[in-house]
């Protein structure tokens, strides 16, 4: 029997100017530059994904005007890299309101929130969406963000995950602070909720404390779907313990399979069932009318990418905290140390990158399989890959995001996958987690 898999979409520039890679001013970007701060584009976007049966849309986030590259904001604001970036927590309820089935995942950083505030916000989203809220847990990367919140820089990489462990524990306890039957709405006695089923948590930890209970009624899903992306050993450990879905950047089938096997083994060590977490791998398929047409589009996209070295290096500087403007792009770098996204660097160095230029050209983080061709051909490639990896699905994270590129996936590729019986044609359950764990 064909093994079905899941689909999600990673909105890689969050609630920001879409298409900073291909240009907000490209021929197909429409009014994305002018209208980026309005909800209309995202409303069309999420409805298209829901029509295609996606499990979820994931809104990336970051929270500073970066300056790591050349110690200046210039490259970032020129190309709209992570700037401006509006708050995904404001967009998520709108997307929930205009849809009925798809999961809405917002990125909220443990470095920027207190667990109580986050638990309340996510709880509210789960209610507004009727059980479709998701939280992408990030722990912070760029020191500029920490500085915006009054700190000198971020805590050390692994300590951030220790804090995140505790953060999640507090949030989980707050979501459980109302027993499921606490809201009784007994008209005869005039009792809305039964106080004996609502409990303070009185949490006192190393990093956080909170009295509780949460002032949000029991969540439709009990707790939001938890999404995570850390690729370092410490990040994987955190995800294995906590996540319902992991979004992963891995290159090639062998790396994907190894990543998935590794996470599943770690989950078992935490007493979890491996099938309770769906690992989705980033892809950026290039579609065309024919194999040749797709190949030609790919060559053009690569040329455009390579011609914008500063833009790509600036982005890498932002997530790693390393100033690549201070280096000769073609001189080998020595040892690179990052307190930011460690796996991003490690993967590219493992691919053989030895100079800053090679860091950006060696691996596009999303072009992990080199998928290219007609929708039918790409669907066949995806089927083969999933069969080898063992599951669970793919995360589209295209460098080009505009109404045309979205339609190519939702109206071209997904129907081809549906014809092969690989992805859903209708949602079976009311909540996000139930659909995610259905197969
Ligand atoms: C698909 C994907 C999406 C991510 N989205 C975000 C994001 O929205 N915000 C963020 O700060 N980091 C994001 N990250 C970075 C991860 O949360 C994590 O910080 C990064 O992978 C480094 O983790 P590591 O140091 O454990 O490798 C993302 C990573 C991946 C692979």
XYZ file of C-alpha atoms and ligand atoms in Angstrom:
470
model
C 0.000 0.000 0.000
C 1.166 3.513 -0.733
C 2.384 5.269 2.371
C 0.788 8.708 2.621
C 2.814 11.682 3.805
C 2.269 15.188 5.151
C 2.832 18.608 3.627
C 3.509 21.957 5.236
C 4.761 25.344 4.079
C 7.572 27.285 5.726
C 7.054 31.018 5.160
C 10.771 31.686 5.411
C 10.583 35.459 5.689
C 7.672 35.366 8.123
C 5.333 38.333 8.168
C 7.798 40.300 6.114
C 8.500 41.272 2.535
C 8.022 38.071 0.565
C 10.618 37.262 -1.995
C 13.704 38.968 -0.647
C 15.646 36.256 -2.428
C 14.075 36.598 -5.840
C 13.292 40.258 -5.283
C 10.076 41.865 -4.070
C 10.364 43.801 -7.315
C 10.638 40.738 -9.557
C 8.268 40.345 -12.549
C 5.950 37.981 -10.629
C 6.004 39.542 -7.170
C 2.828 41.529 -7.792
C 2.258 44.053 -5.032
C 4.170 42.074 -2.385
C 6.496 45.020 -1.760
C 3.805 47.624 -1.368
C 1.249 45.456 0.422
C 3.472 43.181 2.491
C 2.082 44.459 5.808
C -1.550 43.743 4.910
C -3.154 40.390 5.537
C -4.619 39.903 2.035
C -1.670 38.045 0.522
C -1.521 35.615 3.455
C -5.268 35.065 3.359
C -5.048 33.980 -0.296
C -1.923 31.971 0.548
C -3.377 30.003 3.461
C -6.628 29.336 1.604
C -4.656 27.886 -1.294
C -2.732 25.632 1.084
C -5.924 24.494 2.752
C -7.544 23.752 -0.614
C -4.514 21.540 -1.298
C -4.877 19.722 2.051
C -1.695 21.001 3.731
C -1.194 20.104 7.385
C 0.102 23.518 8.300
C 1.520 26.896 7.401
C 4.527 27.902 9.489
C 5.310 31.592 9.935
C 8.990 32.214 10.588
C 10.051 35.051 12.847
C 13.008 37.107 14.013
C 12.986 40.291 15.998
C 15.642 42.814 15.117
C 17.003 44.939 12.319
C 20.194 42.954 11.748
C 23.620 44.561 11.546
C 26.017 41.620 11.810
C 27.202 41.864 8.201
C 29.690 44.743 8.075
C 28.337 46.041 11.383
C 25.711 47.934 9.427
C 21.999 47.719 8.707
C 22.660 48.641 5.085
C 22.602 45.255 3.306
C 19.633 44.097 5.346
C 17.369 47.055 4.760
C 18.425 47.384 1.118
C 17.264 43.840 0.346
C 14.485 43.659 2.970
C 16.284 40.742 4.649
C 14.368 40.058 7.864
C 13.459 43.754 7.845
C 10.767 44.906 8.125
C 9.368 41.912 9.991
C 5.968 42.192 11.610
C 4.569 40.112 14.424
C 3.323 36.654 13.355
C 1.226 36.451 16.534
C -0.947 39.208 15.037
C -1.302 37.479 11.678
C -2.025 33.966 12.985
C -5.588 34.626 14.263
C -6.554 36.205 10.948
C -5.341 33.133 9.075
C -7.218 30.944 11.539
C -10.393 32.937 11.032
C -10.440 32.542 7.253
C -9.806 28.777 7.286
C -11.392 25.683 8.825
C -8.887 22.827 8.712
C -5.265 23.824 8.268
C -2.860 24.179 11.211
C -1.554 27.703 11.882
C 1.975 27.690 13.322
C 3.530 30.898 14.630
C 7.172 31.226 15.634
C 7.565 32.661 19.134
C 10.959 32.764 20.810
C 11.658 31.526 24.321
C 14.222 34.352 24.501
C 11.520 36.982 24.070
C 8.486 35.698 25.949
C 7.628 34.683 29.473
C 6.012 31.212 29.565
C 2.774 32.584 31.038
C 2.308 35.146 28.297
C 3.081 32.605 25.634
C 0.780 29.973 27.129
C -2.027 32.513 27.208
C -1.434 33.721 23.665
C -1.203 30.201 22.231
C -4.220 29.127 24.280
C -6.239 31.980 22.822
C -5.152 31.017 19.296
C -6.149 27.410 19.878
C -9.643 28.576 20.840
C -10.011 31.070 17.997
C -8.911 28.422 15.487
C -11.040 25.642 16.964
C -7.998 23.489 17.802
C -5.527 24.396 15.046
C -2.823 26.345 16.889
C 0.837 25.493 16.557
C 3.922 26.982 18.204
C 7.302 26.879 16.498
C 9.744 27.014 19.387
C 12.933 28.911 18.711
C 15.533 29.843 21.287
C 17.108 32.885 19.597
C 20.097 33.329 17.351
C 21.118 36.891 16.587
C 22.530 38.883 19.512
C 20.805 41.992 18.185
C 17.487 40.506 19.254
C 18.731 39.893 22.790
C 19.966 43.502 22.849
C 16.489 44.724 21.922
C 15.269 43.029 25.072
C 17.877 44.619 27.309
C 20.599 41.952 27.304
C 24.183 42.120 26.047
C 23.723 39.036 23.912
C 22.063 35.659 23.903
C 22.743 33.061 26.541
C 25.160 30.345 25.388
C 23.701 27.996 22.776
C 23.145 24.886 24.899
C 21.950 26.865 27.920
C 19.242 28.359 25.703
C 17.898 24.861 25.199
C 18.074 24.179 28.972
C 15.969 27.280 29.464
C 13.634 26.192 26.685
C 13.129 22.808 28.395
C 11.973 24.620 31.501
C 9.952 27.157 29.509
C 8.014 24.361 27.834
C 7.496 22.590 31.152
C 5.907 25.737 32.651
C 3.719 26.269 29.584
C 2.595 22.627 29.598
C 1.673 22.844 33.263
C -0.283 26.035 32.641
C -2.215 24.424 29.783
C -3.024 21.535 32.108
C -4.026 23.815 34.990
C -7.705 23.495 34.038
C -8.939 19.924 33.999
C -10.849 19.085 30.799
C -14.300 19.180 32.452
C -13.660 22.391 34.428
C -16.112 24.527 32.453
C -19.514 23.207 33.538
C -21.866 26.082 32.583
C -24.514 24.781 34.968
C -27.471 27.109 34.430
C -29.370 25.837 37.486
C -26.655 26.714 39.986
C -25.316 29.610 37.944
C -21.867 28.022 37.927
C -19.694 28.743 34.926
C -16.618 26.786 36.013
C -15.877 24.318 38.809
C -13.099 25.761 40.979
C -12.111 22.320 42.254
C -10.901 21.476 38.728
C -8.693 24.548 38.306
C -5.276 24.449 39.966
C -2.367 26.780 40.623
C 0.913 25.319 39.348
C 3.239 27.135 41.795
C 6.207 26.443 39.537
C 9.613 27.440 40.908
C 12.447 26.577 38.547
C 16.005 27.636 37.829
C 14.980 30.161 35.195
C 11.224 30.654 35.510
C 8.510 30.674 38.084
C 4.771 31.045 37.750
C 1.828 30.691 40.088
C -0.943 29.851 37.633
C -3.539 28.684 36.864
C -3.753 30.024 33.341
C -6.671 32.382 32.740
C -7.620 30.567 29.544
C -10.275 27.837 29.431
C -9.042 24.315 28.562
C -7.644 24.318 25.041
C -9.502 22.450 22.263
C -6.278 20.500 21.597
C -5.222 20.398 25.246
C -1.999 22.068 24.151
C -0.932 23.539 20.818
C 0.996 21.460 18.317
C 4.668 21.946 19.072
C 6.996 22.460 16.145
C 10.782 22.624 16.363
C 13.789 22.968 14.067
C 17.008 22.738 16.044
C 19.509 20.637 14.134
C 22.438 20.586 16.600
C 22.757 17.598 18.949
C 21.300 19.669 21.798
C 18.547 20.952 19.524
C 17.633 17.424 18.455
C 17.501 16.313 22.068
C 15.109 19.154 22.856
C 12.926 18.345 19.852
C 12.830 14.616 20.592
C 11.529 15.344 24.054
C 8.993 17.972 23.095
C 7.966 18.253 19.475
C 4.892 17.012 17.615
C 6.525 17.987 14.350
C 10.113 18.770 13.380
C 11.097 20.822 10.380
C 14.477 19.756 9.144
C 17.014 20.842 6.616
C 18.880 17.772 5.379
C 20.667 17.220 2.098
C 19.948 14.067 0.183
C 18.091 10.902 1.062
C 20.792 9.355 3.271
C 21.043 12.477 5.458
C 17.257 12.647 5.755
C 16.986 9.046 6.765
C 19.801 9.392 9.306
C 18.164 12.508 10.777
C 14.808 10.781 11.117
C 16.269 7.600 12.584
C 18.271 9.660 15.067
C 15.209 11.600 16.272
C 13.089 8.473 16.529
C 15.730 6.742 18.653
C 15.978 9.791 20.926
C 12.187 9.809 21.303
C 12.202 6.211 22.456
C 14.770 7.163 25.104
C 12.232 9.727 26.389
C 9.509 7.087 26.505
C 7.732 8.551 23.472
C 6.301 6.706 20.491
C 8.322 7.695 17.391
C 5.173 8.007 15.276
C 3.980 10.804 17.575
C 6.342 13.256 15.894
C 6.223 14.017 12.178
C 9.525 15.068 10.645
C 9.135 17.198 7.548
C 12.069 17.905 5.246
C 12.648 21.197 3.504
C 12.358 21.172 -0.270
C 12.211 23.758 -3.030
C 11.124 21.985 -6.216
C 11.601 23.686 -9.536
C 8.571 23.027 -11.718
C 8.248 23.475 -15.447
C 6.243 22.589 -18.538
C 8.906 20.006 -19.343
C 12.115 18.660 -17.809
C 14.113 21.084 -19.983
C 11.990 24.050 -18.983
C 12.436 23.237 -15.279
C 16.188 22.748 -15.741
C 16.433 26.129 -17.448
C 14.525 27.818 -14.615
C 16.869 26.209 -12.143
C 19.983 27.475 -13.932
C 18.546 30.995 -13.949
C 17.636 30.864 -10.267
C 21.130 29.640 -9.387
C 22.740 32.417 -11.451
C 20.583 34.982 -9.699
C 21.514 33.511 -6.344
C 25.254 33.471 -7.095
C 25.144 37.033 -8.385
C 23.914 38.272 -5.032
C 26.713 37.101 -2.793
C 26.418 39.999 -0.341
C 22.719 39.369 0.153
C 23.232 35.687 0.871
C 26.274 36.214 3.102
C 24.427 38.904 5.034
C 21.644 36.444 5.716
C 24.143 33.834 6.876
C 25.793 36.452 9.117
C 22.413 37.186 10.626
C 21.688 33.622 11.695
C 25.223 32.651 12.735
C 26.379 35.931 14.303
C 29.590 35.850 12.219
C 30.564 38.944 10.228
C 31.341 37.589 6.759
C 31.834 41.118 5.417
C 35.096 41.200 7.370
C 36.446 38.239 5.373
C 37.614 37.799 1.809
C 34.815 35.757 0.204
C 37.347 33.566 -1.601
C 39.913 33.071 1.176
C 39.560 29.935 3.297
C 38.243 30.719 6.733
C 39.816 29.152 9.802
C 37.675 27.783 12.567
C 34.228 29.367 12.723
C 32.428 29.546 16.043
C 28.738 30.341 16.211
C 26.496 30.993 19.174
C 23.613 31.175 16.695
C 22.238 28.459 14.420
C 25.025 25.914 14.737
C 23.722 23.231 12.408
C 23.496 25.693 9.503
C 27.282 26.153 9.512
C 28.109 22.570 10.405
C 26.103 21.217 7.456
C 27.739 23.497 4.934
C 31.246 22.812 6.199
C 30.455 19.097 6.040
C 29.511 19.674 2.394
C 33.053 20.892 1.795
C 32.632 24.679 2.050
C 35.949 26.302 2.981
C 35.410 29.914 1.919
C 32.565 32.335 2.638
C 31.455 32.120 -1.018
C 31.319 28.337 -0.826
C 29.234 28.604 2.321
C 26.429 30.143 0.325
C 26.921 28.252 -2.933
C 27.626 24.788 -1.519
C 24.145 24.203 -0.285
C 20.929 26.000 -0.677
C 19.258 25.089 2.578
C 16.031 24.325 0.764
C 17.256 22.632 -2.421
C 17.922 19.472 -0.474
C 16.947 16.964 -3.157
C 17.353 18.948 -6.343
C 13.716 18.237 -7.246
C 13.083 19.436 -10.772
C 10.720 18.686 -13.650
C 7.039 18.606 -14.464
C 4.586 18.289 -11.555
C 4.109 14.621 -12.460
C 7.856 13.934 -12.509
C 8.510 15.772 -9.248
C 5.636 13.918 -7.568
C 7.266 10.650 -8.629
C 10.631 11.782 -7.184
C 8.980 12.745 -3.913
C 7.279 9.369 -3.701
C 10.600 7.576 -4.169
C 12.381 9.695 -1.571
C 9.695 9.194 1.061
C 9.709 5.447 0.481
C 13.450 5.402 1.198
C 13.395 7.819 4.125
C 10.467 6.028 5.760
C 8.197 9.122 6.227
C 6.835 11.611 7.303
C 6.591 14.373 4.752
C 7.892 17.573 3.194
C 8.077 21.220 4.091
C 7.996 23.573 1.127
C 10.348 26.451 1.734
C 10.770 28.038 -1.661
C 13.131 30.931 -2.115
C 10.548 32.469 -4.410
C 7.249 33.247 -2.729
C 4.564 34.952 -4.760
C 1.063 34.084 -5.893
C 2.414 32.353 -8.989
C 4.942 30.160 -7.150
C 2.313 29.189 -4.569
C -0.106 28.134 -7.328
C 2.545 26.020 -9.025
C 2.671 23.912 -5.877
C -0.970 23.945 -4.831
C -2.545 23.628 -8.297
C 0.211 21.682 -10.065
C 2.356 19.554 -7.808
C -0.116 18.721 -5.041
C -2.825 17.421 -7.408
C -0.137 15.187 -8.969
C 0.710 13.877 -5.486
C -2.994 13.382 -4.777
C -3.458 11.360 -7.968
C -0.760 9.031 -6.673
C -2.579 8.684 -3.350
C 0.391 10.195 -1.478
C -1.288 13.134 0.236
C -4.767 13.823 1.547
C -7.602 15.127 -0.586
C -9.769 16.006 2.434
C -9.220 16.531 6.157
C -10.508 13.715 8.359
C -10.441 15.371 11.783
C -11.352 18.734 13.312
C -8.021 19.453 15.015
C -4.524 20.041 13.717
C -2.834 17.368 15.891
C -5.385 14.702 14.961
C -4.802 15.317 11.251
C -1.034 15.403 11.753
C -0.959 12.111 13.608
C -3.605 10.403 11.451
C -0.987 8.568 9.367
C 12.904 24.981 8.497
C 13.512 25.829 9.571
C 12.804 26.920 10.043
C 13.325 27.742 11.039
N 12.632 28.841 11.461
C 13.171 29.679 12.369
C 12.519 30.858 12.777
O 11.415 31.146 12.373
N 13.133 31.685 13.650
C 14.350 31.387 14.183
O 14.864 32.157 14.988
N 14.985 30.258 13.836
C 14.432 29.421 12.929
N 15.095 28.288 12.553
C 16.307 27.944 13.245
C 16.060 26.895 14.286
O 15.044 27.228 15.168
C 17.303 26.663 15.070
O 17.594 27.793 15.822
C 18.416 26.401 14.128
O 18.115 25.273 13.327
C 19.663 26.191 14.867
O 19.488 25.232 15.798
P 20.733 24.470 16.269
O 21.679 25.466 16.821
O 20.181 23.506 17.276
O 21.264 23.816 15.048
C 14.584 27.446 11.574
C 15.306 26.342 11.087
C 14.772 25.523 10.102
C 15.552 24.338 9.607
